[in-house]
XYZ file of C-alpha atoms in Angstrom:
653
model
C 23.982 7.747 23.587
C 26.857 5.793 22.063
C 28.728 6.085 18.817
C 27.512 4.156 15.810
C 30.344 1.663 16.198
C 29.666 0.923 19.852
C 27.678 -1.907 21.368
C 24.833 -1.043 23.722
C 23.008 -3.393 26.051
C 19.671 -2.182 27.392
C 18.228 -3.859 30.466
C 14.695 -3.395 31.826
C 14.132 -0.278 29.726
C 10.817 0.946 28.333
C 11.022 3.715 25.748
C 8.301 6.357 25.475
C 7.889 9.171 22.953
C 9.902 11.576 25.137
C 12.576 13.516 23.250
C 16.022 14.136 24.646
C 17.941 17.079 23.284
C 21.647 16.525 22.786
C 24.516 17.455 20.595
C 27.417 15.255 19.624
C 29.731 14.489 16.746
C 29.646 11.084 15.094
C 32.530 9.164 13.556
C 32.240 11.113 10.303
C 32.432 14.499 11.966
C 28.726 15.136 11.332
C 26.570 16.789 13.959
C 23.710 14.874 15.532
C 21.345 17.656 16.552
C 18.745 15.693 18.453
C 17.703 12.220 19.370
C 14.400 10.733 20.311
C 13.094 7.425 21.406
C 10.370 5.844 19.345
C 6.671 5.518 20.160
C 7.101 1.843 19.392
C 7.936 0.367 22.836
C 10.370 -2.268 24.037
C 8.543 -4.882 26.048
C 11.283 -6.622 27.981
C 15.015 -6.932 28.363
C 14.783 -10.429 26.887
C 14.528 -8.774 23.482
C 18.071 -7.562 23.542
C 21.570 -8.916 23.391
C 24.728 -6.993 22.541
C 24.494 -8.337 19.011
C 20.953 -7.058 18.517
C 21.558 -3.713 20.165
C 24.550 -2.856 18.010
C 24.090 0.594 16.466
C 26.042 -0.073 13.331
C 28.095 2.298 11.259
C 26.580 1.889 7.818
C 29.605 3.265 5.980
C 30.431 -0.148 4.514
C 26.896 -1.084 3.475
C 26.631 0.529 0.089
C 30.160 -0.459 -0.864
C 28.620 -3.801 -1.878
C 25.947 -2.148 -4.015
C 26.998 -1.852 -7.657
C 27.049 1.861 -8.431
C 29.989 2.075 -10.782
C 32.056 5.177 -10.061
C 35.617 4.301 -11.015
C 35.793 6.925 -13.757
C 33.632 9.558 -12.070
C 34.533 13.244 -12.260
C 33.765 16.071 -9.866
C 31.111 18.570 -10.980
C 29.652 21.804 -9.633
C 28.761 21.152 -6.040
C 26.721 22.688 -3.213
C 28.369 24.060 -0.110
C 30.426 21.491 1.768
C 29.703 18.500 -0.483
C 31.711 17.099 -3.364
C 29.498 15.855 -6.200
C 30.780 13.162 -8.550
C 29.515 12.654 -12.087
C 29.261 8.893 -12.506
C 29.091 7.775 -16.158
C 26.360 5.286 -16.966
C 24.307 3.981 -19.855
C 20.624 3.096 -20.366
C 19.274 -0.173 -18.982
C 16.260 -1.881 -20.511
C 13.069 -2.630 -18.608
C 12.708 0.423 -16.367
C 9.137 1.373 -17.272
C 6.953 1.741 -14.189
C 3.775 -0.264 -13.710
C 0.558 0.635 -11.889
C 2.477 1.710 -8.799
C 6.185 2.246 -9.402
C 9.014 0.070 -10.646
C 9.034 -3.513 -9.355
C 11.546 -6.209 -10.171
C 13.380 -9.055 -8.505
C 16.042 -7.984 -6.003
C 18.803 -9.398 -8.179
C 17.710 -7.037 -10.985
C 17.909 -3.977 -8.728
C 21.342 -5.132 -7.569
C 22.598 -4.937 -11.143
C 25.148 -2.258 -11.932
C 23.553 1.214 -11.708
C 20.027 -0.249 -12.081
C 18.487 1.596 -9.138
C 20.797 4.595 -9.495
C 19.772 5.087 -13.130
C 16.081 5.187 -12.230
C 16.588 7.607 -9.333
C 18.684 9.949 -11.495
C 16.138 9.678 -14.319
C 13.498 10.797 -11.830
C 15.433 13.929 -10.926
C 16.033 14.563 -14.631
C 12.251 14.426 -15.118
C 11.278 16.904 -12.408
C 11.414 20.699 -12.666
C 14.348 21.886 -10.497
C 11.990 23.936 -8.329
C 10.301 20.678 -7.274
C 13.372 19.456 -5.405
C 16.303 21.938 -5.373
C 17.000 22.895 -1.743
C 13.722 21.195 -0.918
C 12.627 18.436 1.436
C 11.959 14.852 0.348
C 10.683 11.935 2.425
C 12.175 8.434 2.282
C 9.926 5.599 3.415
C 9.820 1.859 3.090
C 8.463 -1.406 4.415
C 11.718 -2.772 5.831
C 12.090 -5.431 3.175
C 15.392 -6.918 2.040
C 17.636 -4.485 0.083
C 16.099 -1.360 1.651
C 19.244 -0.655 3.698
C 21.533 -0.566 0.657
C 18.969 1.204 -1.512
C 18.366 3.970 1.014
C 22.038 4.983 0.890
C 21.999 5.153 -2.924
C 18.857 7.303 -2.891
C 20.204 9.656 -0.226
C 23.498 10.229 -2.061
C 21.830 10.859 -5.431
C 19.325 13.214 -3.796
C 22.193 15.162 -2.247
C 24.010 15.106 -5.577
C 21.036 16.714 -7.279
C 20.704 19.541 -4.788
C 17.998 18.312 -2.427
C 18.279 20.174 0.866
C 16.929 17.618 3.312
C 15.742 14.009 3.470
C 13.284 12.854 6.149
C 13.727 9.125 6.826
C 11.388 6.999 8.908
C 12.884 4.472 11.302
C 12.092 2.957 14.668
C 14.578 1.358 17.013
C 11.951 -0.427 19.095
C 10.871 -4.046 18.871
C 7.623 -5.637 20.010
C 8.106 -9.391 19.992
C 10.080 -11.250 22.686
C 10.682 -14.051 20.189
C 12.696 -11.678 18.006
C 16.186 -13.085 17.573
C 17.963 -12.525 14.289
C 16.677 -9.558 12.306
C 18.396 -6.249 13.028
C 16.021 -3.299 12.698
C 18.820 -0.735 13.088
C 19.456 1.146 9.873
C 16.307 -0.062 8.150
C 13.689 2.338 6.864
C 10.215 1.942 8.321
C 7.605 4.386 7.058
C 4.433 2.928 5.592
C 3.058 4.140 2.275
C 0.101 5.905 3.978
C 2.473 7.446 6.525
C 4.753 8.749 3.752
C 1.754 10.539 2.264
C 0.810 11.888 5.698
C 4.348 13.137 6.426
C 4.634 14.797 3.001
C 1.385 16.652 3.611
C 1.990 17.627 7.234
C 5.579 18.762 6.757
C 4.943 20.349 3.358
C 7.655 18.252 1.731
C 8.283 18.385 -2.012
C 7.605 14.670 -2.378
C 8.895 11.311 -1.283
C 10.331 7.934 -2.222
C 8.717 4.676 -1.124
C 10.890 1.566 -1.138
C 8.428 -1.285 -1.395
C 7.033 -3.915 -3.689
C 3.792 -3.621 -1.717
C 2.045 -6.973 -1.288
C 4.718 -8.931 -3.193
C 7.043 -11.276 -1.253
C 10.444 -10.075 -0.059
C 13.913 -11.530 0.380
C 17.039 -12.078 -1.727
C 15.182 -14.183 -4.303
C 12.010 -12.127 -4.372
C 10.781 -8.613 -5.049
C 11.803 -5.025 -4.477
C 10.284 -1.797 -5.721
C 10.525 1.983 -5.776
C 8.019 4.734 -6.466
C 7.789 8.492 -6.081
C 4.965 10.514 -4.532
C 4.398 14.174 -5.301
C 3.940 17.164 -3.012
C 0.328 16.499 -2.059
C 1.308 12.964 -1.102
C -0.145 11.317 -4.216
C 1.677 8.825 -6.477
C 3.400 10.516 -9.386
C 1.033 10.920 -12.345
C 1.640 9.187 -15.650
C 2.932 12.450 -17.129
C 5.903 12.128 -14.746
C 6.367 8.350 -14.869
C 6.394 8.511 -18.670
C 9.151 11.148 -18.488
C 11.125 8.992 -16.073
C 10.961 6.066 -18.467
C 11.991 8.287 -21.370
C 14.990 9.526 -19.416
C 16.066 5.978 -18.520
C 16.473 5.404 -22.258
C 18.974 8.243 -22.667
C 20.674 8.621 -19.284
C 24.441 9.177 -19.417
C 25.466 10.324 -15.921
C 24.497 9.936 -12.271
C 25.079 12.841 -9.875
C 26.337 11.240 -6.670
C 27.294 13.108 -3.496
C 30.645 12.011 -2.093
C 29.449 11.505 1.474
C 29.701 8.521 3.828
C 26.765 6.210 4.358
C 24.379 7.945 6.737
C 23.723 6.333 10.108
C 19.968 5.681 10.000
C 19.908 3.807 13.303
C 19.467 6.891 15.498
C 16.601 9.348 15.491
C 17.900 12.855 14.863
C 19.630 15.022 12.249
C 22.921 14.390 10.439
C 24.397 17.238 8.369
C 26.861 17.279 5.486
C 27.439 20.871 4.427
C 24.048 22.328 3.553
C 22.484 18.856 3.083
C 20.871 17.049 6.009
C 19.173 13.755 6.792
C 16.661 13.602 9.635
C 15.610 10.208 10.979
C 12.082 10.541 12.365
C 9.646 8.454 14.369
C 7.509 6.695 11.722
C 4.368 6.599 13.845
C 3.836 10.024 15.415
C 2.627 12.104 12.432
C 0.393 9.298 11.185
C -1.076 8.613 14.636
C -1.852 12.296 15.115
C -3.728 12.285 11.812
C -5.744 9.182 12.761
C -6.738 10.805 16.049
C -8.052 13.785 14.079
C -10.054 11.581 11.688
C -11.635 9.115 14.127
C -13.269 9.170 17.543
C -10.645 7.155 19.438
C -12.729 7.131 22.614
C -15.622 5.536 20.717
C -13.345 2.833 19.290
C -11.713 2.312 22.695
C -15.129 1.709 24.232
C -15.536 -1.217 21.823
C -12.066 -2.733 22.116
C -12.176 -2.576 25.913
C -15.430 -4.575 26.128
C -15.043 -8.028 27.633
C -17.568 -9.390 25.126
C -15.705 -8.182 22.016
C -12.551 -9.840 20.692
C -10.260 -8.290 18.094
C -7.234 -9.522 16.131
C -4.937 -7.690 13.735
C -2.458 -9.580 11.529
C 0.461 -7.349 10.500
C 1.849 -10.184 8.327
C 5.398 -9.401 9.560
C 5.165 -6.227 7.477
C 5.448 -2.513 8.139
C 2.161 -2.106 10.056
C 3.783 -4.106 12.816
C 5.459 -0.793 13.686
C 2.047 0.888 13.986
C -0.172 -1.828 15.468
C 0.948 -1.625 19.091
C 1.081 2.202 19.367
C -2.376 2.527 17.794
C -4.425 -0.532 18.700
C -2.844 -1.386 22.056
C -1.412 1.800 23.548
C -4.064 4.234 22.290
C -7.176 2.102 21.846
C -6.808 -0.401 24.653
C -6.671 -3.673 22.719
C -4.755 -6.480 24.386
C -1.177 -7.055 23.279
C -1.975 -10.605 22.214
C -4.461 -9.226 19.679
C -1.506 -8.305 17.442
C -0.382 -11.229 15.299
C 2.863 -11.378 13.283
C 3.708 -7.941 14.636
C 7.477 -7.812 14.036
C 8.405 -6.403 10.604
C 10.854 -8.797 8.933
C 12.849 -8.228 5.765
C 11.354 -11.378 4.188
C 7.965 -11.102 5.935
C 8.665 -14.320 7.812
C 8.961 -16.199 4.505
C 5.353 -15.193 3.828
C 3.492 -13.406 1.063
C 2.264 -10.141 2.647
C -0.960 -9.902 0.652
C -4.066 -9.683 2.869
C -6.459 -11.991 1.068
C -8.103 -15.329 1.721
C -5.149 -17.242 0.252
C -2.090 -15.535 1.710
C -3.617 -14.539 5.059
C -4.871 -18.075 5.633
C -3.710 -18.098 9.256
C -6.009 -15.184 10.072
C -8.840 -16.703 8.047
C -8.549 -19.981 9.945
C -8.733 -18.120 13.268
C -11.765 -16.099 12.182
C -13.617 -19.136 10.825
C -12.866 -21.337 13.840
C -15.595 -22.167 16.327
C -15.965 -19.208 18.692
C -13.498 -17.130 16.668
C -12.907 -13.422 17.388
C -15.594 -10.874 16.586
C -13.417 -8.794 14.295
C -10.277 -9.567 12.355
C -8.167 -7.535 9.951
C -4.850 -7.672 8.126
C -2.647 -5.304 6.168
C 0.010 -5.823 3.507
C 3.746 -5.248 3.012
C 3.711 -1.444 2.923
C 0.498 -0.908 4.882
C -1.804 0.434 2.186
C -4.070 -2.611 1.721
C -6.484 -4.263 4.120
C -8.742 -7.238 4.636
C -11.693 -7.186 7.045
C -13.450 -10.220 8.467
C -16.135 -10.935 11.019
C -16.563 -14.225 12.811
C -16.923 -16.718 9.973
C -17.578 -13.861 7.538
C -15.434 -12.255 4.807
C -16.121 -8.684 3.678
C -15.207 -8.190 0.028
C -13.197 -5.020 -0.663
C -15.971 -3.817 -2.996
C -18.566 -4.157 -0.236
C -16.173 -2.707 2.340
C -15.744 0.676 0.659
C -19.482 0.887 -0.030
C -20.350 0.180 3.613
C -17.779 2.658 4.916
C -19.230 5.312 2.597
C -22.806 4.543 3.666
C -21.951 4.849 7.388
C -19.200 7.476 7.377
C -21.239 10.543 8.238
C -22.689 9.132 11.443
C -19.740 7.022 12.639
C -16.569 8.971 11.668
C -16.096 12.595 12.841
C -13.992 13.502 9.781
C -17.124 13.067 7.651
C -19.575 14.915 9.915
C -20.595 17.142 7.005
C -20.908 14.155 4.678
C -18.587 12.929 1.924
C -17.938 15.248 -1.032
C -18.009 12.419 -3.561
C -17.301 8.724 -4.061
C -15.133 6.851 -6.552
C -13.948 3.353 -7.389
C -11.600 1.709 -9.832
C -13.295 0.377 -12.949
C -12.991 -3.356 -12.058
C -14.414 -2.797 -8.546
C -18.047 -3.842 -8.153
C -20.912 -1.383 -8.513
C -21.845 -1.538 -4.809
C -20.387 1.941 -4.253
C -22.341 3.342 -7.195
C -25.602 2.478 -5.439
C -24.522 4.274 -2.263
C -23.604 7.379 -4.268
C -26.991 7.309 -5.973
C -28.930 6.938 -2.713
C -26.923 9.682 -0.964
C -27.054 11.909 -4.059
C -23.275 12.226 -4.206
C -20.973 12.776 -7.199
C -19.541 9.467 -8.409
C -16.459 8.643 -10.484
C -15.157 5.481 -12.147
C -11.391 5.557 -12.719
C -8.686 3.166 -13.987
C -6.849 0.893 -11.576
C -4.136 2.841 -9.729
C -4.514 5.157 -6.744
C -2.919 8.028 -8.640
C -6.188 8.481 -10.542
C -8.040 9.445 -7.344
C -5.579 12.208 -6.423
C -6.732 14.855 -8.903
C -10.347 14.388 -7.822
C -9.377 14.789 -4.159
C -7.236 17.853 -4.782
C -10.150 19.406 -6.692
C -12.493 18.831 -3.743
C -14.640 16.363 -5.660
C -13.853 13.153 -3.769
C -13.802 11.963 -0.160
C -14.007 8.134 -0.085
C -12.746 5.676 -2.661
C -11.610 2.104 -3.107
C -10.340 -0.685 -5.281
C -11.338 -4.327 -5.353
C -7.658 -5.181 -4.791
C -8.052 -4.589 -1.034
C -7.342 -0.862 -1.210
C -9.590 1.607 0.626
C -9.052 5.211 1.621
C -10.157 8.815 1.755
C -8.890 12.338 1.180
C -7.154 12.508 4.584
C -4.055 11.491 2.565
C -3.428 10.660 -1.100
C -2.805 6.931 -0.766
C -4.932 3.965 0.111
C -4.612 3.220 3.791
C -4.893 -0.182 5.455
C -5.051 0.926 9.087
C -7.479 3.734 8.172
C -9.867 1.124 6.730
C -9.597 -1.017 9.870
C -10.287 2.013 12.072
C -13.239 2.963 9.857
C -14.766 -0.475 10.332
C -14.115 -0.439 14.080
C -15.817 2.971 14.188
C -18.899 1.597 12.444
C -19.111 -1.436 14.746
C -18.480 0.746 17.808
C -21.159 3.243 16.758
C -23.716 0.462 16.210
C -22.963 -0.929 19.684
C -22.399 2.233 21.704
C -25.631 1.809 23.657
C -25.343 -1.952 24.137
C -25.154 -3.022 27.752
C -23.016 -5.955 28.920
C -24.757 -9.183 28.083
C -26.775 -7.735 25.194
C -26.130 -9.205 21.731
C -23.724 -7.022 19.801
C -24.223 -5.935 16.208
C -21.657 -7.969 14.277
C -19.689 -7.443 11.084
C -22.042 -9.891 9.329
C -25.081 -7.963 10.625
C -23.751 -4.696 9.201
C -23.048 -6.242 5.778
C -26.376 -8.045 5.564
C -28.276 -4.890 6.530
C -26.412 -3.087 3.760
C -27.397 -5.746 1.218
C -31.016 -5.518 2.332
C -30.960 -1.781 1.649
C -28.881 -1.611 -1.532
C -28.941 -5.135 -2.983
C -25.894 -7.390 -3.265
C -23.239 -7.171 -5.950
C -21.806 -10.688 -6.151
C -18.164 -10.261 -7.081
C -15.075 -12.406 -7.568
C -11.592 -11.997 -8.993
C -9.457 -14.748 -10.499
C -5.693 -14.099 -10.536
C -3.314 -16.073 -12.741
C 0.130 -15.005 -11.534
C 3.449 -15.202 -13.412
C 1.926 -16.258 -16.719
C 4.059 -16.229 -19.833
C 3.976 -12.592 -20.922
C 3.718 -13.352 -24.629
C 0.696 -15.614 -24.197
C -1.023 -13.210 -21.797
C -0.568 -10.269 -24.162
C -1.873 -12.305 -27.078
C -4.989 -13.133 -25.061
C -5.655 -9.468 -24.281
C -5.156 -8.538 -27.940
C -7.584 -11.280 -28.964
C -10.166 -9.856 -26.549
C -9.593 -6.325 -27.859
C -10.255 -7.554 -31.375
C -13.389 -9.297 -30.125
C -14.877 -6.237 -28.414
C -14.102 -4.046 -31.423
C -16.547 -6.196 -33.362
C -19.135 -6.517 -30.581
C -22.643 -5.214 -31.217
C -25.251 -4.465 -28.530
C -27.686 -7.340 -28.477
C -25.079 -10.031 -29.205
C -25.793 -13.222 -27.276
C -23.235 -14.765 -24.927
C -24.982 -17.872 -23.645
C -27.875 -16.636 -21.514
C -26.494 -13.104 -21.406
C -27.234 -10.248 -23.796
C -24.460 -7.739 -24.509
C -25.171 -4.124 -23.601
C -21.708 -2.933 -24.669
C -18.095 -4.098 -24.823
C -14.978 -1.920 -24.883
C -11.408 -1.373 -23.735
C -11.857 1.140 -20.921
C -10.736 4.708 -21.629
C -10.699 7.384 -18.934
C -10.771 11.149 -19.327
C -9.790 12.954 -16.117
C -12.583 15.446 -15.321
C -10.107 17.794 -13.643
C -7.243 18.171 -16.122
C -8.669 16.486 -19.238
C -5.850 13.936 -19.493
C -6.768 10.684 -21.232
C -5.589 7.125 -20.540
C -6.527 4.209 -22.753
C -6.440 0.391 -22.738
C -7.319 0.086 -19.061
C -9.229 -3.192 -19.198
C -11.457 -5.126 -21.597
C -15.113 -5.018 -20.482
C -18.141 -7.075 -21.398
C -21.231 -5.459 -19.838
C -24.565 -7.251 -20.162
C -28.124 -5.971 -20.080
C -28.799 -7.338 -16.576
C -25.850 -5.346 -15.188
C -23.492 -8.302 -15.046
C -19.876 -7.620 -16.026
C -16.798 -9.572 -17.073
C -13.497 -7.674 -17.147
C -10.015 -8.743 -18.247
C -6.767 -6.888 -17.578
C -3.081 -7.450 -17.019
C -1.830 -6.334 -13.624
C 0.971 -3.789 -13.396
C 2.063 -4.748 -9.872
C 4.022 -7.947 -10.516
C 7.780 -8.273 -10.824
C 8.020 -11.254 -13.170
C 5.928 -12.543 -16.054
C 2.351 -11.310 -16.363
C -0.565 -11.516 -13.953
C -3.898 -12.006 -15.698
C -6.897 -10.806 -13.691
C -10.493 -11.721 -14.486
C -13.271 -9.852 -12.656
C -16.805 -11.205 -12.520
C -19.815 -9.310 -11.146
C -23.566 -9.824 -10.962
C -26.153 -7.694 -9.148
C -28.818 -9.452 -7.080
C -31.712 -7.384 -5.664
C -33.553 -10.403 -4.196
C -32.725 -10.562 -0.469
C -33.657 -14.258 -0.353
C -30.602 -14.979 -2.533
C -28.081 -12.784 -0.701
C -26.723 -15.643 1.396
C -25.595 -17.657 -1.619
C -21.915 -18.433 -1.959
C -20.431 -16.003 -4.485
C -18.687 -18.766 -6.447
C -22.017 -20.587 -6.888
C -23.933 -17.434 -7.774
C -21.285 -16.420 -10.319
C -20.490 -19.829 -11.823
C -22.312 -19.229 -15.142
C -20.421 -15.949 -15.621
C -17.110 -17.507 -14.581
C -17.547 -20.312 -17.096
C -18.437 -17.745 -19.763
C -15.353 -15.652 -18.963
C -13.008 -18.628 -19.301
C -14.676 -19.689 -22.534
C -14.726 -16.237 -24.157
C -11.104 -15.462 -23.273
C -9.655 -18.847 -24.277
C -7.392 -18.365 -21.286
C -6.169 -21.944 -21.148
C -5.281 -21.909 -24.842
C -3.263 -18.702 -24.542
C -1.606 -19.211 -21.147
C -1.709 -22.953 -20.524
C -3.222 -22.261 -17.109
C -6.280 -24.175 -15.988
C -6.432 -22.962 -12.380
C -6.080 -19.493 -10.843
C -3.357 -18.737 -8.319
C -5.735 -16.752 -6.118
C -9.521 -16.465 -5.983
C -10.981 -13.481 -4.169
């Protein structure tokens, strides 16, 4: 062990998950109680140079972050820590979207911008929800997380939090790694944050991520808060946070040095402590309890089955090798883009057919792998493909639900209930009906599933936006979805001898369609539209549906009903309105319009198109061909080009 200002060169070293107990004092006089290597292994000495192995003292990092404190005053303080009251004033534009607050990095770097929101959060919570309690700090390693983590830690200490658990991993997995320093970054995926909160009975946690949005100095950053069951904060809390950002006058900031987050272990300041933990271990333990790892290993170790996982240079790169390679026996070269980078390798970490084109090209090549998957920036989304075959997220959750009881040990007794977001196709509804399970349709946003899970009403759920999950945590979970699919494929092939034709991803999907029918589905995204024009379009559609009458003709389609979706939570009775404009026709076809709450600039218009087809002879049609009449109708009805000036979508799913 060396001090945080020393330079360490490691040669021919492989780290395991073995813990070494030690006690030493760092440069700030704080006690490091323990240290542990990470489950994320070093592969060769070629990864390291003195420059890369530098365990930096982060004391100077946040000095460049604009938290104005020149006129601060000391206030009542906990034992051993001086707390400064930093004067501030409200900043416009701090209302959270579907999943937290997301803006461009340069916005968050504005004076007190992040600090105001963090303090407003503490002002919104009952003191018993955090005073002397434990909070988790996670993130996807994107640009600005290092500076932001220090701000969050100091404000948490200033508000009386007892302990912060921070995820980080000092290991690297790519011998081509040259310039990005992982030391001091925060790596704890969104699903893992939820898992750690639940396992360690924490009071809640922060997640520093803009999810699937691009990262880097010119791109996006985000922050959200999860509550004590691991679920995203409900709207009752996020509304309070926004209200408090409009009246905030002071920030409570602990006068402590920047915490060294480059070493696993505990650092104490008075009665406040920060523990840097292995980001993989708790999550991996949970996955081993949910799935039959030996069953999956029997598939991945077959010579006639090839697997690829694209981590998109995002946070799941920290999980891919420990899980897929070390535990499940996949080859190391099956992990693509496995080093988490602060700008995601100049990519857009959104696992869809547009932004994961490299994976798509591999899977659609002649003699491509049998199974391919990708996950996004913070690890909560997923895309699943077979050889030359794309599984839509709506079909994916339905197929997982239909096969869960036989293929996944966690569901041995069967799912308790199923749910989907309103825009997601009705494929899951048909599974719920056949299995005689409770079914729920909720607004977009994973927070709406949490109450149902906590009430024991829901086991498996999903969103068409590449989010799939279950009640093992309270977030969608990209790696969970990949493991669920591998479990299904492994179960279908467990008795196959070498040389026998394996049941493929395409076989599983087509068998599902034959049983339940196919819900043709597509989503058109128009990103970074002018906000004024996009809002005018939605208002025009709201006016249109308010006048709609069942039986109205829309081309060859007859209207069953049209509305702006309203949801009443069956657990607590809370009501949310204006969740998407729907046109539902008598043949079951649907057109839905909504503005996304996950962007950081402008407005993203999403159009969802769905049509049910029971005729198996038509199941092989291309979705864009099958849906073309509805797509044309959607563009005509919405007058999208007139309102936004856009004639082509940014992404088609």
